Short mmCIF file of C-alpha atoms (C1' of nucleotides) in Angstrom, two decimals:
data_model
loop_
_atom_site.label_atom_id
_atom_site.label_comp_id
_atom_site.label_asym_id
_atom_site.label_seq_id
_atom_site.Cartn_x
_atom_site.Cartn_y
_atom_site.Cartn_z
CA MET A 136 0.13 0.15 0.14
CA THR A 137 2.46 2.21 1.28
CA ALA A 138 4.36 3.10 -2.46
CA ALA A 139 2.49 0.58 -4.46
CA SER A 140 1.42 1.94 -7.91
CA LYS A 141 1.70 5.52 -9.42
CA PRO A 142 1.30 8.35 -7.68
CA ALA A 143 -1.11 9.75 -9.91
CA SER A 144 1.18 12.53 -10.11
CA LEU A 145 0.88 12.45 -13.79
CA PRO A 146 -1.90 10.55 -15.38
CA LEU A 147 -0.44 8.57 -17.90
CA THR A 148 -2.81 7.81 -21.05
CA GLU A 149 -2.94 4.26 -22.02
CA ARG A 150 -0.13 4.68 -25.01
CA GLN A 151 2.10 6.00 -22.57
CA GLU A 152 1.74 3.84 -19.38
CA ALA A 153 2.40 1.03 -22.62
CA ARG A 154 5.60 3.13 -23.45
CA ARG A 155 6.73 2.97 -19.99
CA ARG A 156 6.13 -0.76 -19.82
CA ARG A 157 8.24 -0.94 -22.85
CA ILE A 158 10.90 0.94 -21.75
CA LEU A 159 11.16 -0.73 -18.43
CA HIS A 160 11.17 -4.42 -19.91
CA ALA A 161 14.25 -3.69 -22.39
CA SER A 162 15.69 -2.46 -19.58
CA ALA A 163 15.44 -5.31 -17.41
CA GLN A 164 16.36 -7.16 -20.47
CA LEU A 165 19.41 -5.67 -21.09
CA ALA A 166 20.57 -5.62 -17.80
CA SER A 167 20.30 -9.23 -17.37
CA ARG A 168 22.46 -9.78 -20.28
CA GLY A 169 25.04 -7.64 -19.71
CA GLY A 170 25.04 -5.38 -16.33
CA PHE A 171 24.84 -1.94 -15.80
CA GLU A 172 26.82 -1.50 -18.50
CA ALA A 173 24.96 -2.99 -20.94
CA VAL A 174 22.20 -1.24 -20.48
CA GLN A 175 23.16 1.89 -23.17
CA MET A 176 20.58 4.92 -23.42
CA ARG A 177 20.77 4.35 -27.06
CA GLU A 178 20.11 0.58 -26.79
CA VAL A 179 17.15 0.95 -24.65
CA ALA A 180 15.55 3.65 -26.51
CA GLU A 181 15.71 1.61 -29.76
CA SER A 182 14.78 -1.80 -28.35
CA SER A 183 11.71 -0.27 -26.79
CA GLY A 184 10.48 1.57 -29.97
CA VAL A 185 10.91 4.99 -28.68
CA ALA A 186 12.84 8.42 -28.81
CA LEU A 187 16.20 9.03 -27.18
CA GLY A 188 14.38 12.19 -26.56
CA THR A 189 11.32 10.26 -25.01
CA LEU A 190 13.21 7.96 -22.76
CA TYR A 191 14.93 10.80 -21.24
CA ARG A 192 11.79 12.29 -20.95
CA TYR A 193 10.24 9.26 -18.75
CA PHE A 194 13.26 8.89 -17.06
CA PRO A 195 15.75 11.75 -16.92
CA SER A 196 18.86 9.62 -16.27
CA LYS A 197 19.87 6.15 -16.66
CA VAL A 198 19.98 6.05 -13.02
CA HIS A 199 16.37 7.35 -12.62
CA LEU A 200 15.59 4.28 -15.47
CA LEU A 201 17.20 1.55 -13.48
CA VAL A 202 16.33 2.56 -10.26
CA ALA A 203 12.55 2.61 -11.45
CA THR A 204 13.61 -1.01 -13.13
CA MET A 205 13.94 -2.16 -9.84
CA GLN A 206 11.04 -0.67 -7.75
CA ASP A 207 9.24 -2.93 -10.74
CA GLN A 208 11.23 -5.83 -9.50
CA LEU A 209 10.76 -5.45 -5.91
CA GLN A 210 6.83 -4.76 -6.47
CA ARG A 211 6.79 -8.78 -8.17
CA LEU A 212 9.36 -10.38 -5.51
CA HIS A 213 6.96 -8.46 -2.64
CA GLU A 214 4.28 -9.75 -4.26
CA THR A 215 5.92 -13.25 -4.60
CA LEU A 216 6.84 -13.20 -1.34
CA ARG A 217 3.38 -12.43 0.42
CA LYS A 218 1.93 -15.40 -1.92
CA ARG A 219 4.44 -17.69 0.21
CA PRO A 220 5.25 -16.28 3.58
CA PRO A 221 8.23 -17.39 5.53
CA THR A 222 7.49 -20.65 7.43
CA GLU A 223 9.67 -19.90 10.51
CA GLU A 224 8.67 -18.89 13.74
CA GLU A 225 11.03 -16.47 15.01
CA PRO A 226 10.36 -13.08 13.71
CA SER A 227 14.55 -13.08 12.93
CA ALA A 228 14.79 -16.57 11.22
CA ARG A 229 11.32 -15.50 9.21
CA VAL A 230 13.75 -12.12 8.02
CA ALA A 231 16.58 -14.39 7.30
CA GLN A 232 14.76 -16.77 5.45
CA THR A 233 13.03 -14.10 3.41
CA LEU A 234 15.82 -12.17 2.35
CA MET A 235 18.12 -15.93 1.56
CA ARG A 236 14.72 -16.53 -0.64
CA ALA A 237 15.16 -13.03 -2.03
CA PHE A 238 19.40 -13.44 -2.40
CA ARG A 239 18.49 -16.58 -4.23
CA ALA A 240 16.61 -14.79 -6.91
CA MET A 241 19.00 -12.15 -7.24
CA GLN A 242 21.50 -15.41 -7.97
CA ARG A 243 18.96 -16.75 -10.71
CA GLU A 244 20.22 -12.78 -12.39
CA PRO A 245 22.79 -11.78 -11.20
CA HIS A 246 23.64 -9.27 -13.82
CA LEU A 247 20.37 -7.72 -13.48
CA ALA A 248 21.11 -7.52 -9.74
CA GLU A 249 24.03 -6.19 -10.20
CA ALA A 250 22.59 -3.70 -13.10
CA MET A 251 20.26 -2.30 -10.19
CA VAL A 252 22.50 -2.58 -7.31
CA ARG A 253 25.20 -0.16 -8.51
CA ALA A 254 22.65 2.04 -9.46
CA LEU A 255 21.26 2.33 -6.52
CA THR A 256 24.08 2.95 -4.33
CA PHE A 257 25.62 5.39 -6.82
CA ALA A 258 22.74 7.42 -7.31
CA ASP A 259 22.65 11.12 -6.46
CA ARG A 260 20.51 13.27 -4.35
CA SER A 261 18.51 13.78 -7.72
CA VAL A 262 17.32 10.59 -7.02
CA SER A 263 16.21 10.61 -3.77
CA PRO A 264 12.36 10.13 -4.18
CA GLU A 265 12.93 7.41 -6.13
CA VAL A 266 15.28 5.30 -4.11
CA ASP A 267 13.31 6.38 -1.22
CA THR A 268 10.71 4.38 -2.48
CA VAL A 269 12.91 1.66 -3.50
CA SER A 270 13.73 1.73 0.72
CA ARG A 271 10.40 2.05 1.44
CA LEU A 272 9.61 -1.23 -0.19
CA THR A 273 11.95 -3.30 0.55
CA THR A 274 11.32 -1.54 4.30
CA ALA A 275 7.66 -3.15 4.08
CA ILE A 276 9.20 -6.60 2.76
CA ILE A 277 10.89 -7.04 6.22
CA LEU A 278 8.12 -6.19 8.51
CA ASP A 279 5.95 -7.74 6.42
CA ALA A 280 8.30 -11.23 7.14
CA MET A 281 8.45 -10.32 10.26
CA GLY A 282 5.58 -11.67 10.53
CA LEU A 283 4.65 -8.86 13.71
CA PRO A 284 1.10 -8.67 15.58
CA GLY A 285 0.86 -4.82 16.15
CA SER A 286 3.15 -2.10 15.06
CA PRO A 287 6.36 -1.60 15.11
CA THR A 288 8.44 -0.30 18.00
CA PRO A 289 11.26 2.24 16.72
CA ALA A 290 13.73 -0.28 17.63
CA GLN A 291 12.30 -2.64 15.70
CA LEU A 292 12.39 -0.09 12.79
CA SER A 293 15.77 0.75 13.79
CA ALA A 294 17.03 -2.72 14.04
CA VAL A 295 15.29 -2.90 10.29
CA ARG A 296 16.82 0.08 8.93
CA VAL A 297 20.12 -1.77 9.92
CA ILE A 298 19.13 -4.67 8.27
CA GLU A 299 18.77 -3.34 5.04
CA HIS A 300 21.78 -1.34 4.99
CA THR A 301 23.50 -4.70 5.54
CA TRP A 302 21.45 -6.08 2.64
CA HIS A 303 22.50 -3.63 0.33
CA SER A 304 25.98 -3.92 0.99
CA ALA A 305 26.02 -7.46 1.36
CA LEU A 306 24.70 -7.26 -2.15
CA ILE A 307 27.61 -5.15 -3.52
CA THR A 308 30.58 -7.35 -1.74
CA TRP A 309 28.60 -10.15 -3.22
CA LEU A 310 28.21 -8.58 -7.21
CA SER A 311 32.12 -7.50 -6.76
CA GLY A 312 33.39 -10.81 -5.86
CA ARG A 313 34.43 -9.82 -2.67
CA ALA A 314 32.60 -12.79 -0.96
CA SER A 315 30.81 -15.76 -1.29
CA ILE A 316 27.31 -16.49 -1.64
CA ALA A 317 28.15 -17.90 2.18
CA GLN A 318 29.13 -15.33 3.62
CA VAL A 319 26.33 -13.21 2.45
CA LYS A 320 24.78 -15.50 4.08
CA ILE A 321 26.37 -15.60 7.37
CA ASP A 322 26.45 -11.80 7.55
CA ILE A 323 22.16 -12.00 7.07
CA GLU A 324 21.65 -14.32 9.54
CA THR A 325 24.79 -12.02 11.62
CA VAL A 326 22.58 -8.88 11.54
CA CYS A 327 18.85 -10.69 11.71
CA ARG A 328 19.78 -11.29 15.54
CA LEU A 329 19.80 -7.62 15.87
CA ILE A 330 15.44 -8.32 15.77
CA ASP A 331 15.68 -10.64 18.76
CA LEU A 332 17.45 -7.97 20.79
CA THR A 333 14.47 -5.71 20.35
CA ASN A 334 11.90 -8.25 21.82
CA PRO A 335 12.52 -8.60 25.38
CA ASN A 336 13.72 -5.44 26.10
CA MET B 55 49.76 -4.08 9.75
CA THR B 56 47.62 -5.47 7.60
CA ALA B 57 47.39 -3.17 4.50
CA ALA B 58 49.01 -0.95 5.35
CA SER B 59 51.66 0.37 2.79
CA LYS B 60 51.69 -0.39 -1.09
CA PRO B 61 52.89 -4.36 -1.01
CA ALA B 62 56.16 -3.19 -3.02
CA SER B 63 54.48 -5.03 -6.33
CA LEU B 64 56.78 -2.04 -8.16
CA PRO B 65 59.48 -0.72 -6.28
CA LEU B 66 58.61 3.00 -7.82
CA THR B 67 61.49 5.96 -7.81
CA GLU B 68 61.28 8.89 -5.68
CA ARG B 69 60.31 10.85 -9.06
CA GLN B 70 57.41 8.19 -9.21
CA GLU B 71 56.28 8.51 -5.76
CA ALA B 72 56.42 11.84 -6.22
CA ARG B 73 53.80 12.01 -9.20
CA ARG B 74 51.68 9.48 -7.05
CA ARG B 75 51.54 11.72 -4.74
CA ARG B 76 50.68 14.93 -6.62
CA ILE B 77 47.72 12.77 -8.02
CA LEU B 78 45.92 11.52 -5.06
CA HIS B 79 46.55 14.98 -3.77
CA ALA B 80 44.87 16.65 -6.57
CA SER B 81 41.90 14.34 -6.39
CA ALA B 82 41.56 14.66 -2.79
CA GLN B 83 41.58 18.65 -3.28
CA LEU B 84 39.19 18.79 -6.28
CA ALA B 85 36.88 15.51 -4.70
CA SER B 86 36.74 18.24 -1.93
CA ARG B 87 35.40 21.33 -3.57
CA GLY B 88 32.73 19.61 -5.88
CA GLY B 89 32.60 15.85 -5.49
CA PHE B 90 32.54 12.62 -7.12
CA GLU B 91 31.53 14.88 -10.43
CA ALA B 92 34.30 17.31 -9.67
CA VAL B 93 37.12 14.77 -10.11
CA GLN B 94 37.74 15.06 -14.03
CA MET B 95 40.27 13.18 -14.78
CA ARG B 96 42.48 15.80 -17.32
CA GLU B 97 41.35 18.13 -14.58
CA VAL B 98 43.61 15.81 -11.94
CA ALA B 99 46.06 15.48 -14.55
CA GLU B 100 46.34 18.88 -15.37
CA SER B 101 46.62 20.22 -11.64
CA SER B 102 49.10 17.28 -10.58
CA GLY B 103 51.39 18.32 -13.54
CA VAL B 104 51.43 15.20 -15.41
CA ALA B 105 49.82 13.59 -19.01
CA LEU B 106 46.43 12.18 -18.95
CA GLY B 107 48.48 9.09 -20.07
CA THR B 108 49.83 9.01 -17.33
CA LEU B 109 47.46 9.20 -14.37
CA TYR B 110 45.76 6.27 -16.14
CA ARG B 111 49.26 4.43 -16.00
CA TYR B 112 49.09 5.20 -12.72
CA PHE B 113 45.27 4.64 -11.80
CA PRO B 114 43.58 2.34 -14.47
CA SER B 115 40.02 4.35 -13.81
CA LYS B 116 38.45 7.09 -12.24
CA VAL B 117 37.53 4.63 -9.42
CA HIS B 118 40.99 3.48 -8.91
CA LEU B 119 41.68 6.70 -8.56
CA LEU B 120 39.04 7.35 -6.06
CA VAL B 121 39.42 4.39 -4.39
CA ALA B 122 43.22 4.90 -3.59
CA THR B 123 42.06 8.46 -2.05
CA MET B 124 40.48 6.78 0.48
CA GLN B 125 42.65 4.30 1.25
CA ASP B 126 45.21 7.06 1.50
CA GLN B 127 42.50 9.48 3.97
CA LEU B 128 41.65 5.98 5.63
CA GLN B 129 45.12 5.71 6.51
CA ARG B 130 45.82 8.53 8.26
CA LEU B 131 42.47 8.88 10.06
CA HIS B 132 43.47 5.13 11.59
CA GLU B 133 47.13 7.17 12.63
CA THR B 134 44.40 9.83 14.50
CA LEU B 135 42.22 7.09 16.13
CA ARG B 136 45.80 5.00 17.10
CA LYS B 137 47.19 8.67 18.72
CA ARG B 138 43.76 9.22 20.79
CA PRO B 139 41.61 5.98 21.37
CA PRO B 140 38.29 5.93 22.37
CA THR B 141 37.58 6.64 26.02
CA GLU B 142 34.33 4.51 26.50
CA GLU B 143 34.57 0.99 28.98
CA GLU B 144 32.48 -1.44 26.37
CA PRO B 145 33.32 -2.44 23.43
CA SER B 146 30.20 -1.65 21.19
CA ALA B 147 30.56 1.71 22.66
CA ARG B 148 34.49 2.41 21.90
CA VAL B 149 33.46 1.31 18.66
CA ALA B 150 30.22 3.45 18.38
CA GLN B 151 32.92 6.41 19.62
CA THR B 152 35.17 6.00 16.56
CA LEU B 153 32.90 5.28 13.96
CA MET B 154 30.62 8.61 14.67
CA ARG B 155 34.21 10.36 15.14
CA ALA B 156 34.89 9.18 11.43
CA PHE B 157 31.60 10.41 10.76
CA ARG B 158 32.52 13.87 11.94
CA ALA B 159 35.23 13.86 10.37
CA MET B 160 33.43 13.34 7.11
CA GLN B 161 31.11 16.11 7.48
CA ARG B 162 33.77 18.28 7.71
CA GLU B 163 34.96 17.47 4.07
CA PRO B 164 31.40 16.20 2.69
CA HIS B 165 32.16 16.58 -0.69
CA LEU B 166 35.22 14.48 -0.42
CA ALA B 167 33.58 11.68 1.34
CA GLU B 168 30.85 11.82 -1.11
CA ALA B 169 33.46 10.92 -3.92
CA MET B 170 35.41 8.39 -1.73
CA VAL B 171 32.19 7.09 -0.82
CA ARG B 172 30.16 6.84 -4.35
CA ALA B 173 33.51 5.79 -5.93
CA LEU B 174 34.01 2.67 -3.31
CA THR B 175 30.25 1.47 -3.81
CA PHE B 176 30.14 2.05 -7.66
CA ALA B 177 34.00 0.20 -8.17
CA ASP B 178 32.74 -3.04 -10.46
CA ARG B 179 35.12 -6.51 -10.30
CA SER B 180 37.96 -4.63 -11.25
CA VAL B 181 38.38 -2.22 -8.86
CA SER B 182 38.26 -5.66 -6.18
CA PRO B 183 41.53 -5.82 -5.37
CA GLU B 184 41.94 -2.21 -4.24
CA VAL B 185 38.16 -2.13 -2.16
CA ASP B 186 39.24 -4.93 -0.61
CA THR B 187 42.32 -3.16 1.17
CA VAL B 188 40.05 -0.40 2.46
CA SER B 189 37.85 -2.83 3.69
CA ARG B 190 40.44 -4.53 5.57
CA LEU B 191 41.81 -1.30 6.74
CA THR B 192 38.21 -0.79 8.23
CA THR B 193 38.22 -3.49 10.04
CA ALA B 194 41.42 -3.22 11.46
CA ILE B 195 40.01 0.33 12.63
CA ILE B 196 37.50 -1.34 14.28
CA LEU B 197 39.37 -4.17 15.58
CA ASP B 198 41.13 -1.62 17.24
CA ALA B 199 38.56 0.32 18.75
CA MET B 200 37.15 -2.72 20.38
CA GLY B 201 40.41 -2.94 22.12
CA LEU B 202 40.01 -6.77 22.61
CA PRO B 203 42.71 -8.75 24.74
CA GLY B 204 43.01 -11.66 22.17
CA SER B 205 42.67 -12.15 18.54
CA PRO B 206 38.65 -11.80 17.17
CA THR B 207 36.24 -14.76 17.50
CA PRO B 208 34.66 -15.58 14.59
CA ALA B 209 31.40 -14.65 15.93
CA GLN B 210 32.60 -11.18 16.34
CA LEU B 211 34.67 -11.06 13.07
CA SER B 212 30.74 -11.73 11.36
CA ALA B 213 29.53 -8.35 13.89
CA VAL B 214 32.14 -6.33 12.69
CA ARG B 215 31.66 -7.20 9.11
CA VAL B 216 27.98 -6.09 9.30
CA ILE B 217 28.95 -2.72 11.11
CA GLU B 218 30.98 -2.30 8.55
CA HIS B 219 28.03 -3.17 5.66
CA THR B 220 25.86 -0.59 8.14
CA TRP B 221 28.33 2.07 7.86
CA HIS B 222 29.16 2.18 3.80
CA SER B 223 25.41 2.09 3.72
CA ALA B 224 24.37 4.35 6.18
CA LEU B 225 26.86 6.85 4.80
CA ILE B 226 25.81 6.53 1.30
CA THR B 227 22.19 7.42 2.66
CA TRP B 228 23.85 10.32 4.74
CA LEU B 229 25.88 11.91 1.47
CA SER B 230 22.74 11.36 -0.89
CA GLY B 231 20.45 13.46 1.71
CA ARG B 232 17.83 10.49 2.66
CA ALA B 233 19.20 10.51 6.86
CA SER B 234 19.99 12.82 8.55
CA ILE B 235 22.86 13.12 10.43
CA ALA B 236 21.22 11.63 14.06
CA GLN B 237 19.74 8.80 11.88
CA VAL B 238 23.54 7.88 11.35
CA LYS B 239 24.12 7.79 14.53
CA ILE B 240 21.37 6.04 15.70
CA ASP B 241 22.07 3.44 13.13
CA ILE B 242 25.36 3.05 14.44
CA GLU B 243 24.46 2.31 17.90
CA THR B 244 22.19 -0.38 16.72
CA VAL B 245 24.59 -2.40 14.90
CA CYS B 246 27.27 -1.95 17.84
CA ARG B 247 24.82 -3.75 19.85
CA LEU B 248 25.58 -6.37 18.11
CA ILE B 249 28.99 -6.87 19.48
CA ASP B 250 27.34 -7.52 23.13
CA LEU B 251 25.59 -10.20 21.55
CA THR B 252 29.30 -12.00 20.25
CA ASN B 253 30.55 -11.77 23.99
CA PRO B 254 28.62 -13.51 26.76
CA ASN B 255 27.68 -15.67 24.20
"C1'" DC C 122 79.93 6.50 -26.44
"C1'" DG C 123 75.37 4.32 -28.69
"C1'" DA C 124 71.89 1.18 -28.71
"C1'" DG C 125 67.25 -0.26 -26.54
"C1'" DC C 126 64.01 0.32 -23.29
"C1'" DC C 127 60.95 2.35 -21.21
"C1'" DA C 128 58.17 5.74 -18.60
"C1'" DC C 129 56.34 10.46 -19.97
"C1'" DT C 130 53.76 13.70 -22.97
"C1'" DG C 131 50.76 16.20 -26.32
"C1'" DG C 132 46.60 15.36 -28.38
"C1'" DA C 133 43.54 12.92 -31.38
"C1'" DA C 134 40.20 9.81 -31.29
"C1'" DC C 135 36.23 6.97 -29.57
"C1'" DC C 136 32.05 6.02 -26.63
"C1'" DT C 137 27.74 6.77 -23.98
"C1'" DG C 138 25.26 9.68 -21.07
"C1'" DT C 139 23.39 14.05 -21.73
"C1'" DT C 140 21.42 17.98 -23.99
"C1'" DG C 141 19.10 21.30 -27.22
"C1'" DC C 142 16.49 22.05 -31.75
"C1'" DA C 143 13.45 22.03 -35.37
"C1'" DC C 144 9.67 19.46 -36.90
"C1'" DT C 145 5.49 15.90 -37.08
"C1'" DT C 146 1.53 13.53 -34.15
"C1'" DC C 147 -1.78 13.62 -30.87
"C1'" DA C 148 -5.36 14.54 -27.73
"C1'" DG C 149 -8.67 17.44 -26.28
"C1'" DC C 150 -11.45 21.60 -27.60
"C1'" DG C 151 -13.56 25.14 -29.02
"C1'" DC D 38 -13.45 20.36 -38.66
"C1'" DG D 39 -9.43 22.68 -37.28
"C1'" DC D 40 -6.44 24.91 -33.43
"C1'" DT D 41 -3.08 24.69 -29.91
"C1'" DG D 42 0.34 23.16 -27.01
"C1'" DA D 43 2.10 19.08 -25.29
"C1'" DA D 44 4.29 14.73 -26.26
"C1'" DG D 45 7.09 12.00 -29.48
"C1'" DT D 46 10.62 11.74 -33.12
"C1'" DG D 47 15.25 11.81 -35.45
"C1'" DC D 48 19.58 14.12 -35.46
"C1'" DA D 49 23.11 16.56 -34.01
"C1'" DA D 50 26.21 18.48 -30.93
"C1'" DC D 51 28.43 18.16 -26.50
"C1'" DA D 52 30.96 16.51 -22.38
"C1'" DG D 53 33.68 13.59 -19.28
"C1'" DG D 54 35.98 9.02 -19.23
"C1'" DT D 55 38.84 5.93 -21.78
"C1'" DT D 56 42.17 4.44 -25.40
"C1'" DC D 57 45.69 5.02 -28.96
"C1'" DC D 58 49.82 6.31 -31.02
"C1'" DA D 59 53.72 9.08 -32.35
"C1'" DG D 60 57.20 11.32 -30.34
"C1'" DT D 61 60.21 12.53 -26.96
"C1'" DG D 62 63.64 12.24 -22.62
"C1'" DG D 63 66.44 9.68 -19.82
"C1'" DC D 64 68.32 5.41 -17.59
"C1'" DT D 65 70.93 1.21 -18.20
"C1'" DC D 66 73.77 -1.43 -20.60
"C1'" DG D 67 77.23 -3.06 -23.15
#
DNA sequence: CGAGCCACTGGAACCTGTTGCACTTCAGCG
DNA sequence: CGCTGAAGTGCAACAGGTTCCAGTGGCTCG
């Protein structure tokens, strides 16, 4: 609910909506093949059948485009996860399980993951709103995974923030070949223990 | 000790050493003014009195250059911190205090910080060795701060890894204006509690 | 001293993100 | 129906990272 669809800032027509989708699809396609550097604006424009200028009207920069692509992918992931919630009991284990699932999804499309995550962390202030949307989506996924009865406490929100930080940074170290899959798993499990800390407190 | 000076991979002559320093100095200078985008290779070359080709011989890309700049700055920070170790008692508090000092140093040169951190997280596989050096330096700083009697346990090393992740990612959110200084402080303090978890365990 | 080698220089050239512009097309409105 | 302004097109141009190359200068080794 928080940041689902376009907030009606612009009531896109059908044709425009279709264009937007074609662009995002082309972006993901190219990213899947060759990662960040393979997503070239002229290529995206051509393979989505749109003029370069139009592409820039929809996404003011390559980073905007890739961050939007990430929003898109995250939304799908979120839905998938909703259908099959984690099976663990403890909130910390549930979150770890969920993140490991997401991680496995990324392992299936490492180039796409690389493109999106690189864009996300390279984004400067001009992309803040979009990056923030991604962040809220991620937070929503984690909170969902925790399966809390009520609304989260401030301490829990802090823990979630830190988990997100770790998640992004661990992904980067994996994508750049500086950490193994096993290492990422350990890191995720390590941070998730922070959640336990917020319970009896 | 771990990753201090150049590992004699190339025994640079004096003139070369001097050139290298001039380049790094110019890089930091330009970064301090306008951040990542202000560090332009042609500018760096000119203001360090070196041909563009030579600059590229020393640092094969802009990202390499900025990561090397970060190594340089981190080394200075490490020495500064050695002279004035944290005053807190608890390891977790000591680490938090140390990171907050580092954070304050970055607040003094936000553009420089932005340039270095952006480069660090944008780095691809070709920069892995250099990024790894930065990572080891950071680890060393944190372990120093903990003030352990013996060598760290695996659990402690995991905690340190997660702290590093959080540190980098929190910096990025701050640099891109998505988190306040206060928020970063909270995040750092939150992760540092992981260290306590490794003690009585 | 001369030959060979390697780092350094200056500058052109290339690639890709980004911008600007003149022109066409489309949707809504009188 | 025709008008009008926004949206889309095609293309040229610019910017900055990166590469290439033909020289040049200084060094060592014979």
